[in-house]
């Protein structure tokens, strides 16, 4: 029977190969002459190892070269495939920097659009063109509304429910109106569009939730454009008094009102007023009576 220690002694007694000397390989690779480096490496192996004692040396070396070549080609192929994928991703998806830049720009565009819209709206709100009248030929404003006839103006102002008369402060003057609740800023405080008859004007509390102010006009032949100067104006050409009220007027006043209503309708349609029609009729009659005269440059003013 063999003893393990005997094998260990036999192994220790075997002579070492030349490669066990540990001599370092000191050749330097010159990239322009790789075959020279390979030749030096093979000579080193021939001296320091038993590589060249193998009968299949050439075959083994060729196999190693082929294996290394395949490995290098595989790595190069993977590198190219990865580069293609990266380029494709870049085309489909912008870089992070571009995304951040776009995210920064988008709010600016939206904000710019919003600012332009706000400016446009503000511009439209600043226009002081006349407004279409309400059903009472006046206007409905934020804090009050008013209606009118040729003789009177009625103002309606909402107040907190349960308001008592002693809390109300109302001053009606010939050319000025001031209204509000005591201890609070005035709701109306300004010069009236036209003068009123103070003795025929008054205010009243309606159901403790609104105040009605009746103003009797001094000039009862003209529509008011606003209650107090500086407020939005009503388009008086669109004012339409109730027919039932025309019958209450005296013949002369009614005729004047009807003429005024006719003229307003004509102006709104771009047609001549009653006075202009009358002048045209007079001119036509005069032209007919004097055919010898040249009226080609005649104008009606």
PDB file of C-alpha atoms in Angstrom:
ATOM      1  CA  UNK A   1       0.000   0.000   0.000  1.00  0.00           C
ATOM      2  CA  UNK A   2       1.280   3.467  -0.927  1.00  0.00           C
ATOM      3  CA  UNK A   3       1.501   6.153   1.685  1.00  0.00           C
ATOM      4  CA  UNK A   4       0.479   9.790   0.895  1.00  0.00           C
ATOM      5  CA  UNK A   5       3.735  11.110   2.277  1.00  0.00           C
ATOM      6  CA  UNK A   6       5.637   9.007  -0.266  1.00  0.00           C
ATOM      7  CA  UNK A   7       3.842  10.765  -3.144  1.00  0.00           C
ATOM      8  CA  UNK A   8       4.588  14.161  -1.601  1.00  0.00           C
ATOM      9  CA  UNK A   9       8.288  13.257  -1.399  1.00  0.00           C
ATOM     10  CA  UNK A  10       8.294  12.107  -5.035  1.00  0.00           C
ATOM     11  CA  UNK A  11       6.646  15.381  -6.122  1.00  0.00           C
ATOM     12  CA  UNK A  12       9.210  17.391  -4.215  1.00  0.00           C
ATOM     13  CA  UNK A  13      12.042  15.393  -5.809  1.00  0.00           C
ATOM     14  CA  UNK A  14      10.910  16.177  -9.392  1.00  0.00           C
ATOM     15  CA  UNK A  15      13.030  18.834 -11.111  1.00  0.00           C
ATOM     16  CA  UNK A  16      11.309  22.149 -11.750  1.00  0.00           C
ATOM     17  CA  UNK A  17      10.674  23.411 -15.272  1.00  0.00           C
ATOM     18  CA  UNK A  18      12.517  26.447 -16.589  1.00  0.00           C
ATOM     19  CA  UNK A  19       9.332  28.560 -16.275  1.00  0.00           C
ATOM     20  CA  UNK A  20       9.416  28.239 -12.516  1.00  0.00           C
ATOM     21  CA  UNK A  21      12.357  30.590 -12.427  1.00  0.00           C
ATOM     22  CA  UNK A  22       9.864  33.504 -12.486  1.00  0.00           C
ATOM     23  CA  UNK A  23      11.868  35.594 -14.984  1.00  0.00           C
ATOM     24  CA  UNK A  24       9.730  38.637 -15.950  1.00  0.00           C
ATOM     25  CA  UNK A  25       8.682  39.394 -19.510  1.00  0.00           C
ATOM     26  CA  UNK A  26      10.002  42.869 -20.306  1.00  0.00           C
ATOM     27  CA  UNK A  27       9.116  43.382 -23.966  1.00  0.00           C
ATOM     28  CA  UNK A  28       7.224  46.580 -24.869  1.00  0.00           C
ATOM     29  CA  UNK A  29       4.491  46.617 -27.495  1.00  0.00           C
ATOM     30  CA  UNK A  30       5.043  48.874 -30.470  1.00  0.00           C
ATOM     31  CA  UNK A  31       1.559  49.453 -31.999  1.00  0.00           C
ATOM     32  CA  UNK A  32       3.130  49.910 -35.438  1.00  0.00           C
ATOM     33  CA  UNK A  33       4.796  46.451 -35.229  1.00  0.00           C
ATOM     34  CA  UNK A  34       2.510  44.045 -33.361  1.00  0.00           C
ATOM     35  CA  UNK A  35       4.009  40.971 -35.061  1.00  0.00           C
ATOM     36  CA  UNK A  36       7.430  41.882 -33.710  1.00  0.00           C
ATOM     37  CA  UNK A  37       6.001  41.927 -30.192  1.00  0.00           C
ATOM     38  CA  UNK A  38       4.363  38.544 -30.824  1.00  0.00           C
ATOM     39  CA  UNK A  39       7.668  37.098 -32.088  1.00  0.00           C
ATOM     40  CA  UNK A  40       9.436  38.317 -28.918  1.00  0.00           C
ATOM     41  CA  UNK A  41       6.697  36.812 -26.764  1.00  0.00           C
ATOM     42  CA  UNK A  42       7.036  33.416 -28.505  1.00  0.00           C
ATOM     43  CA  UNK A  43      10.810  33.448 -28.084  1.00  0.00           C
ATOM     44  CA  UNK A  44      10.344  34.188 -24.394  1.00  0.00           C
ATOM     45  CA  UNK A  45       7.926  31.287 -24.084  1.00  0.00           C
ATOM     46  CA  UNK A  46      10.348  28.971 -25.932  1.00  0.00           C
ATOM     47  CA  UNK A  47      13.108  29.800 -23.447  1.00  0.00           C
ATOM     48  CA  UNK A  48      11.045  29.881 -20.262  1.00  0.00           C
ATOM     49  CA  UNK A  49       8.543  27.057 -20.914  1.00  0.00           C
ATOM     50  CA  UNK A  50       8.087  23.696 -22.637  1.00  0.00           C
ATOM     51  CA  UNK A  51       5.516  25.101 -25.060  1.00  0.00           C
ATOM     52  CA  UNK A  52       7.541  24.274 -28.178  1.00  0.00           C
ATOM     53  CA  UNK A  53       7.985  20.637 -27.096  1.00  0.00           C
ATOM     54  CA  UNK A  54       4.341  20.040 -28.066  1.00  0.00           C
ATOM     55  CA  UNK A  55       3.763  18.347 -31.427  1.00  0.00           C
ATOM     56  CA  UNK A  56       0.521  20.331 -31.876  1.00  0.00           C
ATOM     57  CA  UNK A  57       2.112  23.714 -31.191  1.00  0.00           C
ATOM     58  CA  UNK A  58       1.082  25.326 -34.479  1.00  0.00           C
ATOM     59  CA  UNK A  59      -2.453  23.997 -34.208  1.00  0.00           C
ATOM     60  CA  UNK A  60      -2.767  25.143 -30.595  1.00  0.00           C
ATOM     61  CA  UNK A  61      -1.402  28.607 -31.366  1.00  0.00           C
ATOM     62  CA  UNK A  62      -3.734  28.963 -34.351  1.00  0.00           C
ATOM     63  CA  UNK A  63      -6.643  27.946 -32.134  1.00  0.00           C
ATOM     64  CA  UNK A  64      -5.684  30.561 -29.545  1.00  0.00           C
ATOM     65  CA  UNK A  65      -5.320  33.228 -32.217  1.00  0.00           C
ATOM     66  CA  UNK A  66      -8.710  32.286 -33.704  1.00  0.00           C
ATOM     67  CA  UNK A  67     -10.331  32.370 -30.230  1.00  0.00           C
ATOM     68  CA  UNK A  68      -8.886  35.783 -29.460  1.00  0.00           C
ATOM     69  CA  UNK A  69      -9.863  37.064 -32.908  1.00  0.00           C
ATOM     70  CA  UNK A  70     -13.450  35.828 -32.490  1.00  0.00           C
ATOM     71  CA  UNK A  71     -13.622  37.410 -29.039  1.00  0.00           C
ATOM     72  CA  UNK A  72     -12.354  40.762 -30.346  1.00  0.00           C
ATOM     73  CA  UNK A  73     -14.767  40.683 -33.296  1.00  0.00           C
ATOM     74  CA  UNK A  74     -17.691  39.816 -30.982  1.00  0.00           C
ATOM     75  CA  UNK A  75     -16.864  42.728 -28.682  1.00  0.00           C
ATOM     76  CA  UNK A  76     -16.539  45.087 -31.664  1.00  0.00           C
ATOM     77  CA  UNK A  77     -19.883  43.890 -33.027  1.00  0.00           C
ATOM     78  CA  UNK A  78     -21.572  44.472 -29.650  1.00  0.00           C
ATOM     79  CA  UNK A  79     -20.023  47.937 -29.467  1.00  0.00           C
ATOM     80  CA  UNK A  80     -21.394  48.877 -32.915  1.00  0.00           C
ATOM     81  CA  UNK A  81     -24.858  47.494 -32.103  1.00  0.00           C
ATOM     82  CA  UNK A  82     -24.904  49.500 -28.889  1.00  0.00           C
ATOM     83  CA  UNK A  83     -23.868  52.639 -30.778  1.00  0.00           C
ATOM     84  CA  UNK A  84     -26.704  52.106 -33.280  1.00  0.00           C
ATOM     85  CA  UNK A  85     -29.237  51.649 -30.469  1.00  0.00           C
ATOM     86  CA  UNK A  86     -27.983  54.761 -28.684  1.00  0.00           C
ATOM     87  CA  UNK A  87     -28.284  56.843 -31.855  1.00  0.00           C
ATOM     88  CA  UNK A  88     -31.801  55.566 -32.437  1.00  0.00           C
ATOM     89  CA  UNK A  89     -32.814  56.460 -28.887  1.00  0.00           C
ATOM     90  CA  UNK A  90     -31.345  59.932 -29.319  1.00  0.00           C
ATOM     91  CA  UNK A  91     -33.410  60.451 -32.461  1.00  0.00           C
ATOM     92  CA  UNK A  92     -36.633  59.298 -30.801  1.00  0.00           C
ATOM     93  CA  UNK A  93     -36.073  60.984 -27.453  1.00  0.00           C
ATOM     94  CA  UNK A  94     -34.360  64.377 -27.076  1.00  0.00           C
ATOM     95  CA  UNK A  95     -31.498  64.696 -24.626  1.00  0.00           C
ATOM     96  CA  UNK A  96     -32.250  65.543 -21.026  1.00  0.00           C
ATOM     97  CA  UNK A  97     -30.840  69.007 -21.524  1.00  0.00           C
ATOM     98  CA  UNK A  98     -33.174  69.581 -24.452  1.00  0.00           C
ATOM     99  CA  UNK A  99     -36.126  68.301 -22.438  1.00  0.00           C
ATOM    100  CA  UNK A 100     -35.306  70.636 -19.577  1.00  0.00           C
ATOM    101  CA  UNK A 101     -34.931  73.539 -21.993  1.00  0.00           C
ATOM    102  CA  UNK A 102     -38.289  72.726 -23.603  1.00  0.00           C
ATOM    103  CA  UNK A 103     -39.922  72.455 -20.184  1.00  0.00           C
ATOM    104  CA  UNK A 104     -38.566  75.867 -19.345  1.00  0.00           C
ATOM    105  CA  UNK A 105     -39.718  77.403 -22.609  1.00  0.00           C
ATOM    106  CA  UNK A 106     -43.238  75.986 -22.590  1.00  0.00           C
ATOM    107  CA  UNK A 107     -44.441  77.822 -19.464  1.00  0.00           C
ATOM    108  CA  UNK A 108     -43.051  81.047 -20.941  1.00  0.00           C
ATOM    109  CA  UNK A 109     -45.099  80.529 -24.104  1.00  0.00           C
ATOM    110  CA  UNK A 110     -48.224  79.701 -22.123  1.00  0.00           C
ATOM    111  CA  UNK A 111     -47.654  82.620 -19.805  1.00  0.00           C
ATOM    112  CA  UNK A 112     -47.060  84.903 -22.772  1.00  0.00           C
ATOM    113  CA  UNK A 113     -50.320  83.734 -24.294  1.00  0.00           C
ATOM    114  CA  UNK A 114     -52.168  84.268 -21.041  1.00  0.00           C
ATOM    115  CA  UNK A 115     -50.714  87.740 -20.613  1.00  0.00           C
ATOM    116  CA  UNK A 116     -51.724  88.670 -24.158  1.00  0.00           C
ATOM    117  CA  UNK A 117     -55.247  87.381 -23.514  1.00  0.00           C
ATOM    118  CA  UNK A 118     -55.486  89.335 -20.252  1.00  0.00           C
ATOM    119  CA  UNK A 119     -54.266  92.472 -22.017  1.00  0.00           C
ATOM    120  CA  UNK A 120     -56.818  91.972 -24.770  1.00  0.00           C
ATOM    121  CA  UNK A 121     -59.591  91.488 -22.226  1.00  0.00           C
ATOM    122  CA  UNK A 122     -58.440  94.514 -20.262  1.00  0.00           C
ATOM    123  CA  UNK A 123     -58.334  96.520 -23.442  1.00  0.00           C
ATOM    124  CA  UNK A 124     -61.884  95.525 -24.252  1.00  0.00           C
ATOM    125  CA  UNK A 125     -63.005  96.382 -20.724  1.00  0.00           C
ATOM    126  CA  UNK A 126     -61.424  99.843 -20.922  1.00  0.00           C
ATOM    127  CA  UNK A 127     -63.454 100.834 -23.941  1.00  0.00           C
ATOM    128  CA  UNK A 128     -66.101 103.395 -22.984  1.00  0.00           C
ATOM    129  CA  UNK A 129     -68.450 102.813 -25.868  1.00  0.00           C
ATOM    130  CA  UNK A 130     -72.190 103.026 -25.261  1.00  0.00           C
ATOM    131  CA  UNK A 131     -73.981  99.936 -24.020  1.00  0.00           C
ATOM    132  CA  UNK A 132     -77.314  98.481 -25.023  1.00  0.00           C
ATOM    133  CA  UNK A 133     -80.046  99.621 -22.607  1.00  0.00           C
ATOM    134  CA  UNK A 134     -81.878  97.309 -20.247  1.00  0.00           C
ATOM    135  CA  UNK A 135     -85.631  96.809 -20.491  1.00  0.00           C
ATOM    136  CA  UNK A 136     -86.160 100.127 -18.714  1.00  0.00           C
ATOM    137  CA  UNK A 137     -83.950 102.114 -21.115  1.00  0.00           C
ATOM    138  CA  UNK A 138     -81.225 102.424 -18.482  1.00  0.00           C
ATOM    139  CA  UNK A 139     -78.341 100.218 -17.350  1.00  0.00           C
ATOM    140  CA  UNK A 140     -77.706  97.432 -14.834  1.00  0.00           C
ATOM    141  CA  UNK A 141     -74.424  98.165 -13.017  1.00  0.00           C
ATOM    142  CA  UNK A 142     -72.546  96.359 -10.267  1.00  0.00           C
ATOM    143  CA  UNK A 143     -73.959  98.261  -7.274  1.00  0.00           C
ATOM    144  CA  UNK A 144     -77.226  99.579  -8.669  1.00  0.00           C
ATOM    145  CA  UNK A 145     -79.482  99.758 -11.709  1.00  0.00           C
ATOM    146  CA  UNK A 146     -81.477 102.572 -13.205  1.00  0.00           C
ATOM    147  CA  UNK A 147     -84.314 102.992 -15.695  1.00  0.00           C
ATOM    148  CA  UNK A 148     -85.831 106.043 -17.307  1.00  0.00           C
ATOM    149  CA  UNK A 149     -88.692 107.588 -19.180  1.00  0.00           C
ATOM    150  CA  UNK A 150     -88.594 110.990 -20.787  1.00  0.00           C
ATOM    151  CA  UNK A 151     -89.889 112.533 -17.556  1.00  0.00           C
ATOM    152  CA  UNK A 152     -88.208 110.515 -14.792  1.00  0.00           C
ATOM    153  CA  UNK A 153     -85.244 108.427 -13.771  1.00  0.00           C
ATOM    154  CA  UNK A 154     -85.680 105.630 -11.226  1.00  0.00           C
ATOM    155  CA  UNK A 155     -82.660 104.194  -9.419  1.00  0.00           C
ATOM    156  CA  UNK A 156     -82.820 100.836  -7.618  1.00  0.00           C
ATOM    157  CA  UNK A 157     -80.111 100.059  -5.040  1.00  0.00           C
ATOM    158  CA  UNK A 158     -80.025  96.757  -3.099  1.00  0.00           C
ATOM    159  CA  UNK A 159     -79.318  97.018   0.641  1.00  0.00           C
ATOM    160  CA  UNK A 160     -78.808  94.341   3.329  1.00  0.00           C
ATOM    161  CA  UNK A 161     -82.099  92.673   4.365  1.00  0.00           C
ATOM    162  CA  UNK A 162     -83.615  94.286   7.426  1.00  0.00           C
ATOM    163  CA  UNK A 163     -82.116  97.719   6.733  1.00  0.00           C
ATOM    164  CA  UNK A 164     -84.002 100.518   8.539  1.00  0.00           C
ATOM    165  CA  UNK A 165     -84.709 103.978   7.173  1.00  0.00           C
ATOM    166  CA  UNK A 166     -82.529 105.592   9.840  1.00  0.00           C
ATOM    167  CA  UNK A 167     -79.486 103.803   8.431  1.00  0.00           C
ATOM    168  CA  UNK A 168     -79.933 105.367   4.983  1.00  0.00           C
ATOM    169  CA  UNK A 169     -78.196 108.551   3.855  1.00  0.00           C
ATOM    170  CA  UNK A 170     -79.551 110.065   0.640  1.00  0.00           C
ATOM    171  CA  UNK A 171     -78.921 113.588  -0.653  1.00  0.00           C
ATOM    172  CA  UNK A 172     -80.730 114.721  -3.800  1.00  0.00           C
ATOM    173  CA  UNK A 173     -79.564 118.025  -5.233  1.00  0.00           C
ATOM    174  CA  UNK A 174     -80.284 119.725  -8.533  1.00  0.00           C
ATOM    175  CA  UNK A 175     -77.134 118.417 -10.179  1.00  0.00           C
ATOM    176  CA  UNK A 176     -75.791 115.929  -7.652  1.00  0.00           C
ATOM    177  CA  UNK A 177     -76.824 112.637  -6.076  1.00  0.00           C
ATOM    178  CA  UNK A 178     -75.231 110.943  -3.065  1.00  0.00           C
ATOM    179  CA  UNK A 179     -76.469 107.686  -1.535  1.00  0.00           C
ATOM    180  CA  UNK A 180     -75.101 105.234   0.980  1.00  0.00           C
ATOM    181  CA  UNK A 181     -75.559 103.620   4.363  1.00  0.00           C
ATOM    182  CA  UNK A 182     -74.446 105.599   7.387  1.00  0.00           C
ATOM    183  CA  UNK A 183     -70.924 104.756   8.452  1.00  0.00           C
ATOM    184  CA  UNK A 184     -70.101 103.140   5.111  1.00  0.00           C
ATOM    185  CA  UNK A 185     -68.645 104.434   1.807  1.00  0.00           C
ATOM    186  CA  UNK A 186     -71.202 105.974  -0.549  1.00  0.00           C
ATOM    187  CA  UNK A 187     -72.622 103.733  -3.249  1.00  0.00           C
ATOM    188  CA  UNK A 188     -73.392 106.713  -5.510  1.00  0.00           C
ATOM    189  CA  UNK A 189     -71.690 110.089  -5.230  1.00  0.00           C
ATOM    190  CA  UNK A 190     -71.438 112.153  -8.392  1.00  0.00           C
ATOM    191  CA  UNK A 191     -72.768 114.817 -10.712  1.00  0.00           C
ATOM    192  CA  UNK A 192     -76.029 113.897 -12.406  1.00  0.00           C
ATOM    193  CA  UNK A 193     -76.143 113.649 -16.181  1.00  0.00           C
ATOM    194  CA  UNK A 194     -78.674 116.497 -16.222  1.00  0.00           C
ATOM    195  CA  UNK A 195     -80.414 118.590 -13.597  1.00  0.00           C
ATOM    196  CA  UNK A 196     -83.510 117.377 -11.754  1.00  0.00           C
ATOM    197  CA  UNK A 197     -86.470 118.948  -9.933  1.00  0.00           C
ATOM    198  CA  UNK A 198     -85.471 118.415  -6.309  1.00  0.00           C
ATOM    199  CA  UNK A 199     -88.986 119.164  -4.990  1.00  0.00           C
ATOM    200  CA  UNK A 200     -90.411 116.399  -7.188  1.00  0.00           C
ATOM    201  CA  UNK A 201     -87.705 113.837  -6.380  1.00  0.00           C
ATOM    202  CA  UNK A 202     -87.621 111.443  -3.401  1.00  0.00           C
ATOM    203  CA  UNK A 203     -86.410 108.056  -2.177  1.00  0.00           C
ATOM    204  CA  UNK A 204     -88.199 105.125  -0.520  1.00  0.00           C
ATOM    205  CA  UNK A 205     -87.218 101.890   1.233  1.00  0.00           C
ATOM    206  CA  UNK A 206     -88.725  98.822  -0.465  1.00  0.00           C
ATOM    207  CA  UNK A 207     -89.330  95.742   1.770  1.00  0.00           C
ATOM    208  CA  UNK A 208     -86.214  96.604   3.805  1.00  0.00           C
ATOM    209  CA  UNK A 209     -84.013  95.123   1.096  1.00  0.00           C
ATOM    210  CA  UNK A 210     -83.725  97.806  -1.595  1.00  0.00           C
ATOM    211  CA  UNK A 211     -83.982 101.572  -1.972  1.00  0.00           C
ATOM    212  CA  UNK A 212     -85.767 103.266  -4.867  1.00  0.00           C
ATOM    213  CA  UNK A 213     -84.851 106.835  -5.823  1.00  0.00           C
ATOM    214  CA  UNK A 214     -87.123 108.731  -8.184  1.00  0.00           C
ATOM    215  CA  UNK A 215     -85.610 111.730  -9.976  1.00  0.00           C
ATOM    216  CA  UNK A 216     -87.808 114.078 -12.003  1.00  0.00           C
ATOM    217  CA  UNK A 217     -85.984 115.509 -14.996  1.00  0.00           C
ATOM    218  CA  UNK A 218     -85.796 119.211 -15.677  1.00  0.00           C
ATOM    219  CA  UNK A 219     -85.524 118.573 -19.416  1.00  0.00           C
ATOM    220  CA  UNK A 220     -88.229 116.051 -20.215  1.00  0.00           C
ATOM    221  CA  UNK A 221     -87.464 115.885 -23.921  1.00  0.00           C
ATOM    222  CA  UNK A 222     -84.135 114.057 -23.821  1.00  0.00           C
ATOM    223  CA  UNK A 223     -82.901 110.617 -22.819  1.00  0.00           C
ATOM    224  CA  UNK A 224     -80.135 110.386 -20.243  1.00  0.00           C
ATOM    225  CA  UNK A 225     -76.956 108.575 -21.295  1.00  0.00           C
ATOM    226  CA  UNK A 226     -75.961 107.807 -17.707  1.00  0.00           C
ATOM    227  CA  UNK A 227     -77.079 108.454 -14.163  1.00  0.00           C
ATOM    228  CA  UNK A 228     -73.944 110.232 -12.935  1.00  0.00           C
ATOM    229  CA  UNK A 229     -71.143 111.499 -15.130  1.00  0.00           C
ATOM    230  CA  UNK A 230     -68.253 109.071 -15.472  1.00  0.00           C
ATOM    231  CA  UNK A 231     -70.463 105.971 -15.306  1.00  0.00           C
ATOM    232  CA  UNK A 232     -70.940 103.685 -18.349  1.00  0.00           C
ATOM    233  CA  UNK A 233     -73.230 105.244 -20.943  1.00  0.00           C
ATOM    234  CA  UNK A 234     -76.299 103.805 -22.597  1.00  0.00           C
ATOM    235  CA  UNK A 235     -76.823 103.816 -26.362  1.00  0.00           C
ATOM    236  CA  UNK A 236     -79.770 106.206 -26.596  1.00  0.00           C
ATOM    237  CA  UNK A 237     -80.354 105.222 -30.236  1.00  0.00           C
ATOM    238  CA  UNK A 238     -81.565 101.856 -28.954  1.00  0.00           C
ATOM    239  CA  UNK A 239     -83.945 103.309 -26.375  1.00  0.00           C
ATOM    240  CA  UNK A 240     -87.547 102.256 -26.988  1.00  0.00           C
ATOM    241  CA  UNK A 241     -90.248 103.881 -24.813  1.00  0.00           C
ATOM    242  CA  UNK A 242     -93.458 101.979 -24.205  1.00  0.00           C
ATOM    243  CA  UNK A 243     -96.222 102.867 -26.623  1.00  0.00           C
ATOM    244  CA  UNK A 244     -98.721 102.990 -23.779  1.00  0.00           C
ATOM    245  CA  UNK A 245     -96.831 105.907 -22.229  1.00  0.00           C
ATOM    246  CA  UNK A 246     -96.900 107.907 -25.475  1.00  0.00           C
ATOM    247  CA  UNK A 247    -100.653 108.151 -25.251  1.00  0.00           C
ATOM    248  CA  UNK A 248    -100.309 109.905 -21.896  1.00  0.00           C
ATOM    249  CA  UNK A 249     -98.387 112.771 -23.458  1.00  0.00           C
ATOM    250  CA  UNK A 250     -99.896 115.946 -24.839  1.00  0.00           C
ATOM    251  CA  UNK A 251    -100.050 116.125 -28.663  1.00  0.00           C
ATOM    252  CA  UNK A 252     -97.074 118.451 -29.020  1.00  0.00           C
ATOM    253  CA  UNK A 253     -94.829 116.396 -26.721  1.00  0.00           C
ATOM    254  CA  UNK A 254     -95.942 113.153 -28.321  1.00  0.00           C
ATOM    255  CA  UNK A 255     -95.153 114.507 -31.790  1.00  0.00           C
ATOM    256  CA  UNK A 256     -91.693 115.520 -30.618  1.00  0.00           C
ATOM    257  CA  UNK A 257     -91.063 112.117 -29.032  1.00  0.00           C
ATOM    258  CA  UNK A 258     -92.217 110.256 -32.123  1.00  0.00           C
ATOM    259  CA  UNK A 259     -89.987 112.458 -34.302  1.00  0.00           C
ATOM    260  CA  UNK A 260     -87.034 111.764 -31.990  1.00  0.00           C
ATOM    261  CA  UNK A 261     -87.684 108.008 -32.089  1.00  0.00           C
ATOM    262  CA  UNK A 262     -87.921 108.104 -35.889  1.00  0.00           C
ATOM    263  CA  UNK A 263     -84.636 109.988 -36.169  1.00  0.00           C
ATOM    264  CA  UNK A 264     -82.910 107.512 -33.861  1.00  0.00           C
ATOM    265  CA  UNK A 265     -84.062 104.569 -35.969  1.00  0.00           C
ATOM    266  CA  UNK A 266     -82.971 106.320 -39.163  1.00  0.00           C
ATOM    267  CA  UNK A 267     -79.504 107.055 -37.763  1.00  0.00           C
ATOM    268  CA  UNK A 268     -79.064 103.476 -36.594  1.00  0.00           C
ATOM    269  CA  UNK A 269     -79.767 102.312 -40.166  1.00  0.00           C
ATOM    270  CA  UNK A 270     -77.617 104.999 -41.783  1.00  0.00           C
ATOM    271  CA  UNK A 271     -80.647 106.748 -43.282  1.00  0.00           C
ATOM    272  CA  UNK A 272     -81.510 110.489 -43.312  1.00  0.00           C
ATOM    273  CA  UNK A 273     -83.363 111.997 -40.362  1.00  0.00           C
ATOM    274  CA  UNK A 274     -86.714 113.752 -40.646  1.00  0.00           C
ATOM    275  CA  UNK A 275     -85.025 117.154 -40.919  1.00  0.00           C
ATOM    276  CA  UNK A 276     -82.725 115.897 -43.675  1.00  0.00           C
ATOM    277  CA  UNK A 277     -85.667 114.378 -45.545  1.00  0.00           C
ATOM    278  CA  UNK A 278     -87.523 117.690 -45.291  1.00  0.00           C
ATOM    279  CA  UNK A 279     -84.513 119.568 -46.690  1.00  0.00           C
ATOM    280  CA  UNK A 280     -84.217 117.069 -49.537  1.00  0.00           C
ATOM    281  CA  UNK A 281     -87.900 117.564 -50.390  1.00  0.00           C
ATOM    282  CA  UNK A 282     -87.480 121.339 -50.399  1.00  0.00           C
ATOM    283  CA  UNK A 283     -84.422 121.068 -52.649  1.00  0.00           C
ATOM    284  CA  UNK A 284     -86.193 118.726 -55.074  1.00  0.00           C
ATOM    285  CA  UNK A 285     -89.159 121.100 -55.285  1.00  0.00           C
ATOM    286  CA  UNK A 286     -86.880 124.073 -55.904  1.00  0.00           C
ATOM    287  CA  UNK A 287     -84.962 122.146 -58.585  1.00  0.00           C
ATOM    288  CA  UNK A 288     -88.199 121.279 -60.331  1.00  0.00           C
ATOM    289  CA  UNK A 289     -89.243 124.937 -60.367  1.00  0.00           C
ATOM    290  CA  UNK A 290     -85.855 126.095 -61.746  1.00  0.00           C
ATOM    291  CA  UNK A 291     -84.669 123.590 -64.376  1.00  0.00           C
ATOM    292  CA  UNK A 292     -82.351 126.182 -65.924  1.00  0.00           C
ATOM    293  CA  UNK A 293     -80.078 126.137 -62.857  1.00  0.00           C
ATOM    294  CA  UNK A 294     -77.185 123.696 -62.260  1.00  0.00           C
ATOM    295  CA  UNK A 295     -77.623 121.793 -58.992  1.00  0.00           C
ATOM    296  CA  UNK A 296     -74.940 119.122 -59.610  1.00  0.00           C
ATOM    297  CA  UNK A 297     -72.830 120.444 -56.741  1.00  0.00           C
ATOM    298  CA  UNK A 298     -75.669 121.169 -54.370  1.00  0.00           C
ATOM    299  CA  UNK A 299     -75.274 119.610 -50.909  1.00  0.00           C
ATOM    300  CA  UNK A 300     -77.649 119.414 -47.995  1.00  0.00           C
ATOM    301  CA  UNK A 301     -76.051 120.447 -44.690  1.00  0.00           C
TER     302      UNK A 301
END
